[in-house]
Amino acid sequence: MALELMYITNRSDVASLAQKAGVDRVFVDLEYIGKDKRQGGMDTVQNRHTCGDVKRIRPVLTKSQLLVRCNPIHEKTELYSSSSEEIDEICDAGADIIMLPYFKSADEVKKFIDIVRDRARTCLLLETSQAAENIDEILEVPGVDEVYIGLNDLHLCYKMTFMFQLLADGTVERLANKIKAKGLTFGFGGVARIGTGILPAECIFGEHYRLGSSRVILSRAFCDLAKEKNIEDIEEKLVSGVKNVREYEQKLLKWTDRDFEANRLKTSECINKVVDIMKNREGLR
């Protein structure tokens, strides 16, 4: 079965193009609470999307699903509304799936499930070491529909150099096996265009298939809106990029266990090389 492809945008015109290109889920990102503190100074995407963006995109999507990432579970303050108020607004705006980020315990997950109240599918973004260590208890919470393993924050929690080290050291596989054992689907990380990436996208797709992943986020490098100013260029990047992914998936369907093992070893080797390069660069500063 083909991977569900997810693309992050708050633009309705780009959401429409992504749907036309074959993207399965358009991802609107409302998370900002605590994110700057965690990722400050890093070359990461920190979106400031709003519920207004969700409302504008909802009518455009007739085929693709609308996924919205809320903020971590929190109480109301002078600066922002409570989780309950925020999630109510997201549901009213028409989200198909709501993603909970940066949780650490089963209690937070229970609160999330109780607030959503079956008004949308629930997706857990597993991206803290505490959540990884409490995964068995968390997966016992009724009402969880799917899990996504967030490599960026999770590798920071473990003080790693490169987020894909979690793939090389078996962490992703360990978590994936536990999630699948509960009958839930999962995805992990992000991926660039076929033929690109410091860690080749082909390697990552091979690992998704080996591990039984169901979905992946198309990363900023897949189609960077900050660099593609022309709407026609954005459309071409999305259409050609998705087409190339689907063609590569047809090859993966023919792989044997031996092919997947060879790809796993190649992926680990590439990851270790990237880590060495990054550590050397850091040492020169």
GROMACS .gro file of N, CA and C in nm, residues 15-174:
model
  480
   15ALA      N    1  -0.248   2.442  -0.091
   15ALA     CA    2  -0.321   2.322  -0.047
   15ALA      C    3  -0.396   2.260  -0.164
   16SER      N    4  -0.455   2.345  -0.246
   16SER     CA    5  -0.527   2.296  -0.364
   16SER      C    6  -0.433   2.228  -0.462
   17LEU      N    7  -0.315   2.286  -0.482
   17LEU     CA    8  -0.216   2.227  -0.572
   17LEU      C    9  -0.163   2.095  -0.516
   18ALA      N   10  -0.141   2.091  -0.385
   18ALA     CA   11  -0.093   1.968  -0.322
   18ALA      C   12  -0.194   1.855  -0.341
   19GLN      N   13  -0.321   1.886  -0.321
   19GLN     CA   14  -0.426   1.787  -0.343
   19GLN      C   15  -0.425   1.739  -0.487
   20LYS      N   16  -0.416   1.831  -0.579
   20LYS     CA   17  -0.413   1.797  -0.722
   20LYS      C   18  -0.293   1.709  -0.756
   21ALA      N   19  -0.181   1.734  -0.689
   21ALA     CA   20  -0.058   1.658  -0.714
   21ALA      C   21  -0.063   1.517  -0.657
   22GLY      N   22  -0.159   1.492  -0.567
   22GLY     CA   23  -0.170   1.359  -0.507
   22GLY      C   24  -0.127   1.351  -0.363
   23VAL      N   25  -0.108   1.466  -0.298
   23VAL     CA   26  -0.076   1.465  -0.155
   23VAL      C   27  -0.201   1.421  -0.078
   24ASP      N   28  -0.184   1.329   0.015
   24ASP     CA   29  -0.297   1.269   0.086
   24ASP      C   30  -0.349   1.353   0.202
   25ARG      N   31  -0.258   1.427   0.266
   25ARG     CA   32  -0.296   1.508   0.380
   25ARG      C   33  -0.230   1.645   0.373
   26VAL      N   34  -0.309   1.749   0.389
   26VAL     CA   35  -0.255   1.883   0.404
   26VAL      C   36  -0.247   1.911   0.554
   27PHE      N   37  -0.133   1.961   0.597
   27PHE     CA   38  -0.096   1.971   0.738
   27PHE      C   39  -0.087   2.119   0.776
   28VAL      N   40  -0.178   2.164   0.863
   28VAL     CA   41  -0.174   2.300   0.916
   28VAL      C   42  -0.118   2.293   1.058
   29ASP      N   43  -0.020   2.376   1.086
   29ASP     CA   44   0.058   2.363   1.209
   29ASP      C   45   0.034   2.480   1.303
   30LEU      N   46  -0.044   2.460   1.409
   30LEU     CA   47  -0.075   2.564   1.505
   30LEU      C   48   0.021   2.566   1.624
   31GLU      N   49   0.110   2.468   1.632
   31GLU     CA   50   0.196   2.458   1.750
   31GLU      C   51   0.300   2.569   1.757
   32TYR      N   52   0.306   2.635   1.872
   32TYR     CA   53   0.411   2.734   1.895
   32TYR      C   54   0.453   2.741   2.042
   33ILE      N   55   0.367   2.696   2.132
   33ILE     CA   56   0.397   2.706   2.275
   33ILE      C   57   0.519   2.619   2.310
   34GLY      N   58   0.626   2.683   2.355
   34GLY     CA   59   0.747   2.613   2.397
   34GLY      C   60   0.839   2.571   2.285
   35LYS      N   61   0.795   2.587   2.160
   35LYS     CA   62   0.874   2.537   2.048
   35LYS      C   63   1.001   2.618   2.025
   36ASP      N   64   0.989   2.749   2.038
   36ASP     CA   65   1.106   2.833   2.016
   36ASP      C   66   1.215   2.804   2.119
   37LYS      N   67   1.174   2.778   2.242
   37LYS     CA   68   1.271   2.747   2.348
   37LYS      C   69   1.342   2.617   2.319
   38ARG      N   70   1.266   2.516   2.267
   38ARG     CA   71   1.324   2.385   2.239
   38ARG      C   72   1.417   2.389   2.118
   39GLN      N   73   1.377   2.464   2.016
   39GLN     CA   74   1.446   2.459   1.887
   39GLN      C   75   1.514   2.590   1.849
   40GLY      N   76   1.519   2.684   1.941
   40GLY     CA   77   1.579   2.814   1.912
   40GLY      C   78   1.720   2.801   1.858
   41GLY      N   79   1.748   2.873   1.748
   41GLY     CA   80   1.881   2.872   1.689
   41GLY      C   81   1.904   2.761   1.590
   42MET      N   82   1.808   2.667   1.579
   42MET     CA   83   1.823   2.557   1.485
   42MET      C   84   1.756   2.592   1.353
   43ASP      N   85   1.801   2.526   1.247
   43ASP     CA   86   1.741   2.547   1.114
   43ASP      C   87   1.619   2.457   1.100
   44THR      N   88   1.517   2.488   1.178
   44THR     CA   89   1.395   2.409   1.176
   44THR      C   90   1.278   2.499   1.137
   45VAL      N   91   1.172   2.437   1.091
   45VAL     CA   92   1.052   2.512   1.054
   45VAL      C   93   0.968   2.536   1.179
   46GLN      N   94   0.943   2.664   1.209
   46GLN     CA   95   0.857   2.699   1.322
   46GLN      C   96   0.743   2.784   1.267
   47ASN      N   97   0.633   2.718   1.238
   47ASN     CA   98   0.520   2.784   1.175
   47ASN      C   99   0.437   2.860   1.277
   48ARG      N  100   0.365   2.961   1.231
   48ARG     CA  101   0.269   3.031   1.314
   48ARG      C  102   0.136   3.035   1.239
   49HIS      N  103   0.088   2.917   1.206
   49HIS     CA  104  -0.041   2.906   1.140
   49HIS      C  105  -0.152   2.934   1.241
   50THR      N  106  -0.272   2.961   1.192
   50THR     CA  107  -0.385   2.994   1.279
   50THR      C  108  -0.509   2.912   1.242
   51CYS      N  109  -0.608   2.918   1.328
   51CYS     CA  110  -0.735   2.850   1.298
   51CYS      C  111  -0.803   2.916   1.178
   52GLY      N  112  -0.773   3.041   1.155
   52GLY     CA  113  -0.824   3.107   1.035
   52GLY      C  114  -0.773   3.039   0.910
   53ASP      N  115  -0.647   2.992   0.914
   53ASP     CA  116  -0.591   2.917   0.801
   53ASP      C  117  -0.666   2.786   0.780
   54VAL      N  118  -0.699   2.720   0.890
   54VAL     CA  119  -0.774   2.593   0.883
   54VAL      C  120  -0.908   2.618   0.813
   55LYS      N  121  -0.976   2.724   0.852
   55LYS     CA  122  -1.107   2.755   0.794
   55LYS      C  123  -1.096   2.788   0.645
   56ARG      N  124  -0.988   2.854   0.606
   56ARG     CA  125  -0.971   2.889   0.464
   56ARG      C  126  -0.938   2.767   0.378
   57ILE      N  127  -0.863   2.674   0.437
   57ILE     CA  128  -0.820   2.556   0.361
   57ILE      C  129  -0.930   2.450   0.353
   58ARG      N  130  -1.013   2.442   0.458
   58ARG     CA  131  -1.115   2.336   0.464
   58ARG      C  132  -1.200   2.324   0.337
   59PRO      N  133  -1.255   2.433   0.281
   59PRO     CA  134  -1.340   2.418   0.162
   59PRO      C  135  -1.264   2.373   0.038
   60VAL      N  136  -1.134   2.394   0.037
   60VAL     CA  137  -1.051   2.360  -0.080
   60VAL      C  138  -1.030   2.209  -0.091
   61LEU      N  139  -1.027   2.141   0.023
   61LEU     CA  140  -0.994   1.999   0.025
   61LEU      C  141  -1.119   1.912   0.008
   62THR      N  142  -1.129   1.853  -0.107
   62THR     CA  143  -1.243   1.764  -0.137
   62THR      C  144  -1.199   1.618  -0.143
   63LYS      N  145  -1.069   1.598  -0.150
   63LYS     CA  146  -1.014   1.463  -0.161
   63LYS      C  147  -0.909   1.437  -0.053
   64SER      N  148  -0.816   1.528  -0.038
   64SER     CA  149  -0.713   1.515   0.066
   64SER      C  150  -0.772   1.544   0.204
   65GLN      N  151  -0.712   1.484   0.306
   65GLN     CA  152  -0.757   1.507   0.442
   65GLN      C  153  -0.685   1.629   0.500
   66LEU      N  154  -0.749   1.690   0.599
   66LEU     CA  155  -0.694   1.807   0.666
   66LEU      C  156  -0.647   1.769   0.806
   67LEU      N  157  -0.516   1.774   0.826
   67LEU     CA  158  -0.456   1.744   0.956
   67LEU      C  159  -0.413   1.874   1.022
   68VAL      N  160  -0.444   1.889   1.149
   68VAL     CA  161  -0.406   2.010   1.223
   68VAL      C  162  -0.329   1.970   1.348
   69ARG      N  163  -0.210   2.028   1.364
   69ARG     CA  164  -0.134   2.006   1.487
   69ARG      C  165  -0.169   2.116   1.587
   70CYS      N  166  -0.219   2.077   1.702
   70CYS     CA  167  -0.249   2.173   1.807
   70CYS      C  168  -0.124   2.197   1.891
   71ASN      N  169  -0.139   2.270   2.000
   71ASN     CA  170  -0.030   2.290   2.094
   71ASN      C  171  -0.029   2.176   2.197
   72PRO      N  172   0.080   2.157   2.269
   72PRO     CA  173   0.081   2.058   2.377
   72PRO      C  174  -0.030   2.091   2.478
   73ILE      N  175  -0.072   1.994   2.556
   73ILE     CA  176  -0.175   2.016   2.657
   73ILE      C  177  -0.131   2.128   2.751
   74HIS      N  178  -0.222   2.226   2.768
   74HIS     CA  179  -0.187   2.343   2.850
   74HIS      C  180  -0.313   2.408   2.906
   75GLU      N  181  -0.294   2.488   3.009
   75GLU     CA  182  -0.403   2.564   3.069
   75GLU      C  183  -0.409   2.704   3.009
   76LYS      N  184  -0.520   2.770   3.031
   76LYS     CA  185  -0.537   2.905   2.979
   76LYS      C  186  -0.449   3.004   3.054
   77THR      N  187  -0.390   3.098   2.981
   77THR     CA  188  -0.310   3.205   3.041
   77THR      C  189  -0.352   3.337   2.977
   78GLU      N  190  -0.284   3.444   3.014
   78GLU     CA  191  -0.311   3.573   2.952
   78GLU      C  192  -0.267   3.576   2.806
   79LEU      N  193  -0.178   3.484   2.770
   79LEU     CA  194  -0.122   3.484   2.635
   79LEU      C  195  -0.196   3.393   2.537
   80TYR      N  196  -0.260   3.288   2.587
   80TYR     CA  197  -0.327   3.195   2.496
   80TYR      C  198  -0.442   3.123   2.565
   81SER      N  199  -0.532   3.070   2.483
   81SER     CA  200  -0.648   2.997   2.533
   81SER      C  201  -0.605   2.858   2.582
   82SER      N  202  -0.696   2.788   2.649
   82SER     CA  203  -0.666   2.655   2.699
   82SER      C  204  -0.668   2.553   2.587
   83SER      N  205  -0.616   2.433   2.615
   83SER     CA  206  -0.619   2.325   2.517
   83SER      C  207  -0.763   2.294   2.476
   84SER      N  208  -0.853   2.293   2.573
   84SER     CA  209  -0.992   2.263   2.543
   84SER      C  210  -1.051   2.364   2.445
   85GLU      N  211  -1.025   2.492   2.470
   85GLU     CA  212  -1.076   2.597   2.381
   85GLU      C  213  -1.012   2.587   2.243
   86GLU      N  214  -0.883   2.561   2.240
   86GLU     CA  215  -0.811   2.553   2.112
   86GLU      C  216  -0.862   2.435   2.030
   87ILE      N  217  -0.875   2.319   2.091
   87ILE     CA  218  -0.917   2.200   2.018
   87ILE      C  219  -1.063   2.211   1.975
   88ASP      N  220  -1.147   2.274   2.057
   88ASP     CA  221  -1.285   2.298   2.016
   88ASP      C  222  -1.288   2.382   1.888
   89GLU      N  223  -1.204   2.483   1.883
   89GLU     CA  224  -1.199   2.571   1.765
   89GLU      C  225  -1.149   2.495   1.642
   90ILE      N  226  -1.050   2.407   1.663
   90ILE     CA  227  -0.996   2.327   1.553
   90ILE      C  228  -1.104   2.233   1.498
   91CYS      N  229  -1.178   2.171   1.588
   91CYS     CA  230  -1.286   2.080   1.546
   91CYS      C  231  -1.393   2.157   1.469
   92ASP      N  232  -1.431   2.274   1.521
   92ASP     CA  233  -1.533   2.356   1.455
   92ASP      C  234  -1.487   2.402   1.317
   93ALA      N  235  -1.355   2.416   1.300
   93ALA     CA  236  -1.301   2.461   1.171
   93ALA      C  237  -1.298   2.349   1.067
   94GLY      N  238  -1.320   2.224   1.113
   94GLY     CA  239  -1.334   2.114   1.018
   94GLY      C  240  -1.215   2.023   1.000
   95ALA      N  241  -1.127   2.014   1.100
   95ALA     CA  242  -1.012   1.924   1.090
   95ALA      C  243  -1.057   1.778   1.083
   96ASP      N  244  -0.993   1.701   0.996
   96ASP     CA  245  -1.018   1.557   0.989
   96ASP      C  246  -0.937   1.482   1.094
   97ILE      N  247  -0.814   1.529   1.115
   97ILE     CA  248  -0.722   1.465   1.210
   97ILE      C  249  -0.660   1.575   1.296
   98ILE      N  250  -0.648   1.551   1.426
   98ILE     CA  251  -0.580   1.645   1.515
   98ILE      C  252  -0.459   1.574   1.574
   99MET      N  253  -0.344   1.641   1.566
   99MET     CA  254  -0.218   1.584   1.614
   99MET      C  255  -0.176   1.652   1.744
  100LEU      N  256  -0.149   1.571   1.846
  100LEU     CA  257  -0.100   1.622   1.974
  100LEU      C  258   0.051   1.612   1.980
  101PRO      N  259   0.121   1.726   1.993
  101PRO     CA  260   0.268   1.723   2.000
  101PRO      C  261   0.319   1.721   2.144
  102TYR      N  262   0.443   1.687   2.157
  102TYR     CA  263   0.525   1.704   2.277
  102TYR      C  264   0.459   1.661   2.409
  103PHE      N  265   0.387   1.552   2.406
  103PHE     CA  266   0.331   1.496   2.529
  103PHE      C  267   0.438   1.406   2.594
  104LYS      N  268   0.421   1.383   2.723
  104LYS     CA  269   0.518   1.301   2.795
  104LYS      C  270   0.454   1.184   2.870
  105SER      N  271   0.323   1.191   2.892
  105SER     CA  272   0.260   1.090   2.976
  105SER      C  273   0.126   1.045   2.921
  106ALA      N  274   0.079   0.933   2.974
  106ALA     CA  275  -0.052   0.881   2.936
  106ALA      C  276  -0.163   0.975   2.982
  107ASP      N  277  -0.142   1.046   3.094
  107ASP     CA  278  -0.243   1.139   3.143
  107ASP      C  279  -0.269   1.252   3.043
  108GLU      N  280  -0.164   1.304   2.982
  108GLU     CA  281  -0.180   1.408   2.881
  108GLU      C  282  -0.258   1.355   2.760
  109VAL      N  283  -0.227   1.232   2.722
  109VAL     CA  284  -0.296   1.170   2.608
  109VAL      C  285  -0.444   1.151   2.641
  110LYS      N  286  -0.474   1.109   2.764
  110LYS     CA  287  -0.613   1.091   2.806
  110LYS      C  288  -0.689   1.223   2.798
  111LYS      N  289  -0.625   1.331   2.845
  111LYS     CA  290  -0.689   1.463   2.839
  111LYS      C  291  -0.719   1.501   2.694
  112PHE      N  292  -0.624   1.476   2.607
  112PHE     CA  293  -0.639   1.507   2.465
  112PHE      C  294  -0.757   1.431   2.406
  113ILE      N  295  -0.761   1.301   2.430
  113ILE     CA  296  -0.869   1.217   2.377
  113ILE      C  297  -1.005   1.265   2.431
  114ASP      N  298  -1.010   1.300   2.560
  114ASP     CA  299  -1.135   1.346   2.620
  114ASP      C  300  -1.182   1.478   2.559
  115ILE      N  301  -1.089   1.565   2.526
  115ILE     CA  302  -1.126   1.694   2.467
  115ILE      C  303  -1.176   1.676   2.324
  116VAL      N  304  -1.110   1.592   2.248
  116VAL     CA  305  -1.149   1.572   2.107
  116VAL      C  306  -1.288   1.508   2.098
  117ARG      N  307  -1.315   1.412   2.183
  117ARG     CA  308  -1.448   1.350   2.191
  117ARG      C  309  -1.497   1.296   2.056
  118ASP      N  310  -1.413   1.226   1.987
  118ASP     CA  311  -1.450   1.159   1.861
  118ASP      C  312  -1.493   1.255   1.750
  119ARG      N  313  -1.460   1.382   1.763
  119ARG     CA  314  -1.497   1.477   1.658
  119ARG      C  315  -1.398   1.477   1.543
  120ALA      N  316  -1.284   1.413   1.562
  120ALA     CA  317  -1.180   1.401   1.458
  120ALA      C  318  -1.095   1.280   1.494
  121ARG      N  319  -1.017   1.231   1.398
  121ARG     CA  320  -0.920   1.126   1.427
  121ARG      C  321  -0.811   1.186   1.515
  122THR      N  322  -0.751   1.102   1.598
  122THR     CA  323  -0.647   1.149   1.689
  122THR      C  324  -0.512   1.089   1.651
  123CYS      N  325  -0.413   1.175   1.643
  123CYS     CA  326  -0.276   1.134   1.610
  123CYS      C  327  -0.182   1.184   1.718
  124LEU      N  328  -0.102   1.095   1.772
  124LEU     CA  329  -0.002   1.132   1.872
  124LEU      C  330   0.132   1.155   1.805
  125LEU      N  331   0.190   1.272   1.829
  125LEU     CA  332   0.324   1.300   1.779
  125LEU      C  333   0.423   1.267   1.889
  126LEU      N  334   0.481   1.149   1.879
  126LEU     CA  335   0.573   1.098   1.982
  126LEU      C  336   0.710   1.161   1.958
  127GLU      N  337   0.747   1.257   2.045
  127GLU     CA  338   0.871   1.330   2.021
  127GLU      C  339   0.945   1.368   2.149
  128THR      N  340   0.913   1.301   2.260
  128THR     CA  341   0.988   1.322   2.383
  128THR      C  342   1.042   1.189   2.434
  129SER      N  343   1.152   1.195   2.504
  129SER     CA  344   1.210   1.073   2.559
  129SER      C  345   1.117   1.010   2.662
  130GLN      N  346   1.043   1.095   2.735
  130GLN     CA  347   0.949   1.043   2.835
  130GLN      C  348   0.838   0.962   2.768
  131ALA      N  349   0.787   1.013   2.656
  131ALA     CA  350   0.683   0.942   2.584
  131ALA      C  351   0.737   0.810   2.529
  132ALA      N  352   0.860   0.813   2.480
  132ALA     CA  353   0.921   0.690   2.427
  132ALA      C  354   0.937   0.585   2.537
  133GLU      N  355   0.973   0.631   2.656
  133GLU     CA  356   0.993   0.540   2.767
  133GLU      C  357   0.861   0.493   2.828
  134ASN      N  358   0.756   0.573   2.812
  134ASN     CA  359   0.624   0.537   2.866
  134ASN      C  360   0.530   0.484   2.757
  135ILE      N  361   0.586   0.441   2.645
  135ILE     CA  362   0.505   0.406   2.529
  135ILE      C  363   0.404   0.296   2.557
  136ASP      N  364   0.439   0.198   2.637
  136ASP     CA  365   0.346   0.088   2.664
  136ASP      C  366   0.219   0.139   2.734
  137GLU      N  367   0.236   0.224   2.834
  137GLU     CA  368   0.122   0.280   2.906
  137GLU      C  369   0.041   0.373   2.816
  138ILE      N  370   0.110   0.451   2.736
  138ILE     CA  371   0.043   0.545   2.647
  138ILE      C  372  -0.044   0.474   2.543
  139LEU      N  373   0.007   0.363   2.492
  139LEU     CA  374  -0.066   0.290   2.388
  139LEU      C  375  -0.188   0.217   2.444
  140GLU      N  376  -0.201   0.212   2.575
  140GLU     CA  377  -0.318   0.151   2.636
  140GLU      C  378  -0.436   0.249   2.645
  141VAL      N  379  -0.410   0.376   2.619
  141VAL     CA  380  -0.516   0.476   2.628
  141VAL      C  381  -0.617   0.456   2.514
  142PRO      N  382  -0.744   0.434   2.546
  142PRO     CA  383  -0.845   0.416   2.441
  142PRO      C  384  -0.866   0.545   2.361
  143GLY      N  385  -0.891   0.530   2.231
  143GLY     CA  386  -0.924   0.646   2.149
  143GLY      C  387  -0.811   0.700   2.065
  144VAL      N  388  -0.692   0.644   2.079
  144VAL     CA  389  -0.580   0.684   1.994
  144VAL      C  390  -0.595   0.615   1.859
  145ASP      N  391  -0.590   0.692   1.750
  145ASP     CA  392  -0.609   0.634   1.617
  145ASP      C  393  -0.477   0.604   1.546
  146GLU      N  394  -0.375   0.687   1.569
  146GLU     CA  395  -0.248   0.666   1.500
  146GLU      C  396  -0.137   0.739   1.574
  147VAL      N  397  -0.013   0.706   1.540
  147VAL     CA  398   0.104   0.766   1.605
  147VAL      C  399   0.202   0.812   1.498
  148TYR      N  400   0.265   0.926   1.521
  148TYR     CA  401   0.372   0.972   1.433
  148TYR      C  402   0.496   0.995   1.519
  149ILE      N  403   0.608   0.940   1.478
  149ILE     CA  404   0.733   0.952   1.554
  149ILE      C  405   0.808   1.074   1.503
  150GLY      N  406   0.817   1.176   1.588
  150GLY     CA  407   0.882   1.302   1.550
  150GLY      C  408   1.031   1.298   1.582
  151LEU      N  409   1.111   1.282   1.479
  151LEU     CA  410   1.254   1.262   1.499
  151LEU      C  411   1.328   1.387   1.544
  152ASN      N  412   1.279   1.504   1.508
  152ASN     CA  413   1.354   1.626   1.538
  152ASN      C  414   1.363   1.651   1.689
  153ASP      N  415   1.248   1.667   1.754
  153ASP     CA  416   1.251   1.691   1.899
  153ASP      C  417   1.300   1.569   1.976
  154LEU      N  418   1.267   1.450   1.927
  154LEU     CA  419   1.309   1.329   1.999
  154LEU      C  420   1.461   1.316   2.000
  155HIS      N  421   1.527   1.348   1.890
  155HIS     CA  422   1.674   1.337   1.891
  155HIS      C  423   1.736   1.444   1.980
  156LEU      N  424   1.670   1.560   1.993
  156LEU     CA  425   1.718   1.663   2.085
  156LEU      C  426   1.706   1.616   2.230
  157CYS      N  427   1.596   1.546   2.260
  157CYS     CA  428   1.578   1.493   2.396
  157CYS      C  429   1.691   1.396   2.433
  158TYR      N  430   1.735   1.319   2.334
  158TYR     CA  431   1.841   1.221   2.359
  158TYR      C  432   1.981   1.278   2.334
  159LYS      N  433   1.985   1.410   2.308
  159LYS     CA  434   2.112   1.481   2.286
  159LYS      C  435   2.195   1.418   2.174
  160MET      N  436   2.127   1.381   2.067
  160MET     CA  437   2.194   1.327   1.949
  160MET      C  438   2.231   1.439   1.853
  161THR      N  439   2.318   1.408   1.758
  161THR     CA  440   2.367   1.506   1.663
  161THR      C  441   2.274   1.521   1.542
  162PHE      N  442   2.219   1.409   1.494
  162PHE     CA  443   2.141   1.405   1.370
  162PHE      C  444   2.013   1.327   1.397
  163MET      N  445   1.901   1.382   1.352
  163MET     CA  446   1.774   1.321   1.391
  163MET      C  447   1.757   1.178   1.341
  164PHE      N  448   1.820   1.142   1.230
  164PHE     CA  449   1.803   1.007   1.178
  164PHE      C  450   1.890   0.904   1.250
  165GLN      N  451   1.967   0.947   1.350
  165GLN     CA  452   2.037   0.850   1.435
  165GLN      C  453   1.937   0.758   1.503
  166LEU      N  454   1.816   0.809   1.527
  166LEU     CA  455   1.712   0.729   1.590
  166LEU      C  456   1.667   0.614   1.500
  167LEU      N  457   1.690   0.628   1.371
  167LEU     CA  458   1.661   0.521   1.277
  167LEU      C  459   1.774   0.419   1.278
  168ALA      N  460   1.896   0.469   1.284
  168ALA     CA  461   2.013   0.381   1.280
  168ALA      C  462   2.030   0.300   1.408
  169ASP      N  463   1.993   0.358   1.523
  169ASP     CA  464   2.018   0.287   1.650
  169ASP      C  465   1.902   0.195   1.691
  170GLY      N  466   1.799   0.186   1.607
  170GLY     CA  467   1.690   0.094   1.634
  170GLY      C  468   1.575   0.150   1.714
  171THR      N  469   1.584   0.278   1.756
  171THR     CA  470   1.477   0.338   1.836
  171THR      C  471   1.345   0.342   1.758
  172VAL      N  472   1.351   0.384   1.632
  172VAL     CA  473   1.230   0.393   1.551
  172VAL      C  474   1.168   0.254   1.534
  173GLU      N  475   1.252   0.154   1.508
  173GLU     CA  476   1.201   0.018   1.489
  173GLU      C  477   1.137  -0.035   1.617
  174ARG      N  478   1.198  -0.009   1.732
  174ARG     CA  479   1.142  -0.055   1.859
  174ARG      C  480   1.005   0.007   1.883
   0.00000   0.00000   0.00000
